[in-house]
Short mmCIF file of C-alpha atoms in Angstrom, two decimals:
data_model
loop_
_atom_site.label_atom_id
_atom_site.label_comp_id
_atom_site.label_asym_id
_atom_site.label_seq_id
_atom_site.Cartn_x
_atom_site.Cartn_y
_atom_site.Cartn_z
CA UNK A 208 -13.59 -14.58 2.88
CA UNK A 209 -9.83 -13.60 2.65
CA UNK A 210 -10.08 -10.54 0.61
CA UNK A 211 -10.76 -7.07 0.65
CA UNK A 212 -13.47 -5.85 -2.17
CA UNK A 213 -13.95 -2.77 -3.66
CA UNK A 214 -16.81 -1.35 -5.66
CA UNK A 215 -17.62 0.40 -8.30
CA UNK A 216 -14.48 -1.12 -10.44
CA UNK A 217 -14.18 2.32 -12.57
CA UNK A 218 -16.48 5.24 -11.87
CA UNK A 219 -16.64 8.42 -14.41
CA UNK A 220 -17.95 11.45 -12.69
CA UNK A 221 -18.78 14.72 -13.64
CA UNK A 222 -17.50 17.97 -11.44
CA UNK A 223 -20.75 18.47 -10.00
CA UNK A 224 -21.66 14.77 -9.18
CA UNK A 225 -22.01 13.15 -5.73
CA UNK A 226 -20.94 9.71 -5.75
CA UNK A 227 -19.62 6.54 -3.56
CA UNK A 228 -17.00 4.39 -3.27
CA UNK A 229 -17.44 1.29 -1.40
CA UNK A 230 -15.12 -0.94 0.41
CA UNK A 231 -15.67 -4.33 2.46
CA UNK A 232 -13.80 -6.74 4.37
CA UNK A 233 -14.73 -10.16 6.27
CA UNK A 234 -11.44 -10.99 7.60
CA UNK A 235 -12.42 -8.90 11.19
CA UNK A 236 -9.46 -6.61 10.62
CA UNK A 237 -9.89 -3.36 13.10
CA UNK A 238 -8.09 -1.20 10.66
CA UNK A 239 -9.32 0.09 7.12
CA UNK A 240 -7.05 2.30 5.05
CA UNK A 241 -8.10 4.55 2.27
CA UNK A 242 -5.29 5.39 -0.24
CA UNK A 243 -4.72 7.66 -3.39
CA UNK A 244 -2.52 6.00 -6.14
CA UNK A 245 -1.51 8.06 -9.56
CA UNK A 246 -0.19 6.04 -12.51
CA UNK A 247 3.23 5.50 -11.92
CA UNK A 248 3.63 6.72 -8.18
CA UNK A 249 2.89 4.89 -5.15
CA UNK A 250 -0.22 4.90 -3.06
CA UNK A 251 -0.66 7.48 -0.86
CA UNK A 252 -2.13 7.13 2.26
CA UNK A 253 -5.51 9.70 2.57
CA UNK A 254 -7.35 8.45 5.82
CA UNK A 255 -7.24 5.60 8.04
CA UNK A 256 -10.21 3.98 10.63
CA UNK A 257 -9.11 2.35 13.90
CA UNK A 258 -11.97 0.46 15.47
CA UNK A 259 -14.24 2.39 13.32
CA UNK A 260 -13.00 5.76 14.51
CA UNK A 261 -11.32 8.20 12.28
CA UNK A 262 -7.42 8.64 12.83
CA UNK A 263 -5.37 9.77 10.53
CA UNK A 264 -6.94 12.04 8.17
CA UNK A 265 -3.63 13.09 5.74
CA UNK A 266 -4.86 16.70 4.97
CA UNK A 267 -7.19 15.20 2.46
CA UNK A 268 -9.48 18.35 1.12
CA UNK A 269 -12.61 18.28 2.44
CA UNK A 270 -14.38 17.31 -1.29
CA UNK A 271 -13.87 13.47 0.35
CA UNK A 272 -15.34 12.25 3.20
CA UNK A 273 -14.61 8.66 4.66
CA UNK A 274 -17.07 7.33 6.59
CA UNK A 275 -17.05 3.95 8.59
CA UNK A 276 -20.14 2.32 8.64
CA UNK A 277 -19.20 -0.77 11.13
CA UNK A 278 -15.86 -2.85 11.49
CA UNK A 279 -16.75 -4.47 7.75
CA UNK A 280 -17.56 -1.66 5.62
CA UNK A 281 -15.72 1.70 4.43
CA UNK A 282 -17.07 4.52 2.56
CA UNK A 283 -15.63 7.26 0.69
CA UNK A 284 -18.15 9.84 -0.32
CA UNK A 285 -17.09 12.18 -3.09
CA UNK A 286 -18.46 15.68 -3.79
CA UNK A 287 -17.44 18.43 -6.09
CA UNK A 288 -14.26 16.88 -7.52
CA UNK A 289 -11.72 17.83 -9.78
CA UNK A 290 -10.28 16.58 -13.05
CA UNK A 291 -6.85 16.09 -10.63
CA UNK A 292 -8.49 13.59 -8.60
CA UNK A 293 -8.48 10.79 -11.59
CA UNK A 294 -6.99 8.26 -9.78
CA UNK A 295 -7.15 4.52 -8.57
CA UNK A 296 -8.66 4.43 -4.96
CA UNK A 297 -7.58 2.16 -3.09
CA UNK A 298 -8.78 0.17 -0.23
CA UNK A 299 -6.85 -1.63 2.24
CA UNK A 300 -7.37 -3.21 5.91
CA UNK A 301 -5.25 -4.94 8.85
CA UNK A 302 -5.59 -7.22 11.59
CA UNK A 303 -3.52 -4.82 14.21
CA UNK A 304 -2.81 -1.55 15.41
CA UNK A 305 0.82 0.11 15.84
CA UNK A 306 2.44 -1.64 18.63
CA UNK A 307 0.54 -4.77 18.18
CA UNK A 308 1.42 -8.11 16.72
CA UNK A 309 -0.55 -7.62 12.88
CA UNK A 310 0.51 -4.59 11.22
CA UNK A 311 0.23 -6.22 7.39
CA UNK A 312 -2.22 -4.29 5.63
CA UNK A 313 -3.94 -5.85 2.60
CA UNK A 314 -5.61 -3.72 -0.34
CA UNK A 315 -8.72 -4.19 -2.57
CA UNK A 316 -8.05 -4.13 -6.16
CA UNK A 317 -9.17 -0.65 -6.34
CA UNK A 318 -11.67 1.65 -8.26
CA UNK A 319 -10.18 3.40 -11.25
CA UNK A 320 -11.71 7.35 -10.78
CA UNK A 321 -12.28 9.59 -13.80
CA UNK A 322 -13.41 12.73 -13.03
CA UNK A 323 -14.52 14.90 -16.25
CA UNK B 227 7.86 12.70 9.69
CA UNK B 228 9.37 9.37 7.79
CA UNK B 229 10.73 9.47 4.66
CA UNK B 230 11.58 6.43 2.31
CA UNK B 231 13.87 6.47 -0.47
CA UNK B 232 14.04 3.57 -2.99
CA UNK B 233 16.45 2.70 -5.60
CA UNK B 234 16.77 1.81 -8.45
CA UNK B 235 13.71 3.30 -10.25
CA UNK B 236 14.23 0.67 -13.05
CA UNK B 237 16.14 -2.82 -12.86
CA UNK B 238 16.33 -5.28 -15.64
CA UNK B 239 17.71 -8.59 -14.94
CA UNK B 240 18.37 -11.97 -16.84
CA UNK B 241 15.73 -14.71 -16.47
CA UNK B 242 17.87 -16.82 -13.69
CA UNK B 243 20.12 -13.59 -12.39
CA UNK B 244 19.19 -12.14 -8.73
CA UNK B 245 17.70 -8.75 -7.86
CA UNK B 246 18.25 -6.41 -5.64
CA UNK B 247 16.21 -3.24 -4.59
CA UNK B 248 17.26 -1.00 -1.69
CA UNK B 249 15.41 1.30 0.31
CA UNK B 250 16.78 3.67 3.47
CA UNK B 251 14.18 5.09 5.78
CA UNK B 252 14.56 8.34 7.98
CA UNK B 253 12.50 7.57 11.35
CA UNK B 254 14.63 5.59 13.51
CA UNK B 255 11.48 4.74 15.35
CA UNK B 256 10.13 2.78 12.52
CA UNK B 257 9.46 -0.75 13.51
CA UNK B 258 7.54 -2.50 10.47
CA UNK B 259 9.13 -2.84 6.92
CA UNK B 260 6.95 -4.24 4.45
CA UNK B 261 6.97 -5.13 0.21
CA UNK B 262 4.56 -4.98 -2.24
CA UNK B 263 4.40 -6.51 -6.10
CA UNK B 264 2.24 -4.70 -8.11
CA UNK B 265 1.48 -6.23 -11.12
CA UNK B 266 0.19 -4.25 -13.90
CA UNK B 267 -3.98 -3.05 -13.34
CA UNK B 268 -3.33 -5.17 -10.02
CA UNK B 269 -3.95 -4.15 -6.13
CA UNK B 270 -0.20 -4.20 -4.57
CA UNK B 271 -0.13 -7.32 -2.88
CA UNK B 272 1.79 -8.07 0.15
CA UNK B 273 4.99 -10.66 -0.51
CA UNK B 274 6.95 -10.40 2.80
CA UNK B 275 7.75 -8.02 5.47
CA UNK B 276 9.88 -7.99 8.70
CA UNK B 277 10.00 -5.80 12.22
CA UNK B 278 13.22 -4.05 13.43
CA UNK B 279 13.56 -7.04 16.08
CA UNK B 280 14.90 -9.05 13.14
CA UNK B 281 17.84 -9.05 10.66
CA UNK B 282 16.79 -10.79 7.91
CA UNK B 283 13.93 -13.43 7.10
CA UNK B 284 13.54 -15.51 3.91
CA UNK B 285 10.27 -17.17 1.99
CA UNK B 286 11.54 -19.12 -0.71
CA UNK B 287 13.16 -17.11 -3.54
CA UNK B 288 12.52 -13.82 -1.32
CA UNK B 289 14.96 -12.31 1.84
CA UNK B 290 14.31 -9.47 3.20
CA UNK B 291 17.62 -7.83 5.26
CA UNK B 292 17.36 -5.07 7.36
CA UNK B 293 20.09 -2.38 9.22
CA UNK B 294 18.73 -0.52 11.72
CA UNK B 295 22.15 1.19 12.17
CA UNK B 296 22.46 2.61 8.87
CA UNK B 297 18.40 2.60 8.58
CA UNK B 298 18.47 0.48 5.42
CA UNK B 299 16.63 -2.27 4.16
CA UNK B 300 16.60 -4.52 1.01
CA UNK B 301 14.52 -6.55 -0.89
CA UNK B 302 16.61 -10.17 -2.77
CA UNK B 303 14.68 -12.25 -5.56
CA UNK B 304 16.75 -15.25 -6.55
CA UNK B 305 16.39 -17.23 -9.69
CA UNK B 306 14.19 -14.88 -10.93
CA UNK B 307 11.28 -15.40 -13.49
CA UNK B 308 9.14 -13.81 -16.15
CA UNK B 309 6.24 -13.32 -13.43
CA UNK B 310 8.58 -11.40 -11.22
CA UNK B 311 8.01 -8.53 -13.60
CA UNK B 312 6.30 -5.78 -11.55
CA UNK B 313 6.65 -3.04 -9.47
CA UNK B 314 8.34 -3.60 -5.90
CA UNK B 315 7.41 -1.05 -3.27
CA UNK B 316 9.54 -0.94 0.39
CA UNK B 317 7.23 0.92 2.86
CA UNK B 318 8.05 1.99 6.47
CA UNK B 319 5.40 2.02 9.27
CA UNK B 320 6.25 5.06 11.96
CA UNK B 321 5.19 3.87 15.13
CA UNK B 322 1.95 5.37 15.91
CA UNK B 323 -0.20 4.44 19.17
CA UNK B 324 -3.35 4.56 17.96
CA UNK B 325 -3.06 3.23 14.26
CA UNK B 326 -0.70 1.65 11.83
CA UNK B 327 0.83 3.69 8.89
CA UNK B 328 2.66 2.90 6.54
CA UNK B 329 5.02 5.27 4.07
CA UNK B 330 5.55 4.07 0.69
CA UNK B 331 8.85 4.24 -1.40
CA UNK B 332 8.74 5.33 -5.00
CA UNK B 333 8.97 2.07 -6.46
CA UNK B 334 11.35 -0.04 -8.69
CA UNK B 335 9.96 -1.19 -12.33
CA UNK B 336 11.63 -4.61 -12.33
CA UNK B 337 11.80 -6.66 -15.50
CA UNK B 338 12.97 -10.09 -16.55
CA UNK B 339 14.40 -10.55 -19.80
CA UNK B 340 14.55 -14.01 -20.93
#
């Protein structure tokens, strides 16, 4: 398995909901990215797992919460959202770490967020 | 922390004609330059990248040059075609010791007329 998945495609969730995103890769990459992308802009980066450890967190407000299950799987919990936060989610992994040899990091085809 | 600029915002070029997109970067410790297409409703996908050890590297109808000097790199599609329409993003990885990062430039619409 060469690619990164992604799931639910498009989630619509009320203000008040709790929901999931899920995110999964087979390729044994150590890194797993999760980015922000509005129509039109690029994607933003939001938090990003080394080994499974939290370690960048990008200010992200504390409404979503990555968690890292094991080395395949990446969560992004969502809680009390806004109508702002309508945006593709994107996941991405890489072989490497900064200073190593694989620093190419490969993204899921996203899940399309509408918060209402 | 880095900062990458990307122009133009918009290119449109003749089915056949090269393109060229530019990007400048502000952290001279930046070591990884990569680009992404992004096709309409598509996940950017990776088409080539190079490291601040080299000057320029090629994959077919794609080069990649970089400057470290001037902190500049650029992106070169030759003979383009219709299904080089996308979006082109430069990104710049800040060298980090625990994980890899990378910075995202705005992004160039490019279009192929035929």
């Amino acid at each position: 398995d060469t690619e990164v998945t992604q799931t639910p495609k498009h989630l619509v969730m009320g203000m008040t909901n709790k929901k999931s995103l899920k995110c999964e890769q087979h390729m044994g990459h150590r890194a797993m990215y999760w980015y922000k992308q509005k129509a039109k802009k690029p994607p933003e980066l939001m938090f990003v797992y080394s080994y499974e450890k939290l370690s960048i967190n990008e200010s992200v407000p504390s409404r979503f919460s990555p968690e890292c299950p094991n080395s395949s799987l990446l969560n992004l919990h969502l809680h009390a959202l806004q109508p702002e936060d309508s945006a593709l989610y994107l996941c991405a992994s890489s072989p490497g770490l900064a200073g190593g040899p694989r620093l190419e990091q490969y993204f899921g085809p996203g899940t399309r967020l509408t918060v209402t | 922390g880095e900062n990458v600029e990307q122009h133009p915002s918009t290119l449109s070029v003749q089915e056949g004609d090269s393109a060229v997109i530019k990007c400048t970067y502000s952290d001279s410790a930046s070591n990884y330059f990569p680009w992404y297409k992004q096709e309409l409703g598509k996940r950017p996908q990776l088409i080539i990248d190079i490291r601040s050890n080299v000057g320029e590297k090629k994959d077919q109808r794609i080069a990649v040059t970089l400057n470290k000097t001037a902190k500049h790199f650029s992106l070169h599609i030759t003979e383009t075609q219709p299904e080089d329409s996308a979006v082109y993003f430069c990104a710049a990885s800040p060298k980090y010791s625990s994980a890899s990062k990378i910075i995202f430039g705005s992004g160039t619409r490019l279009s192929i007329r035929p």
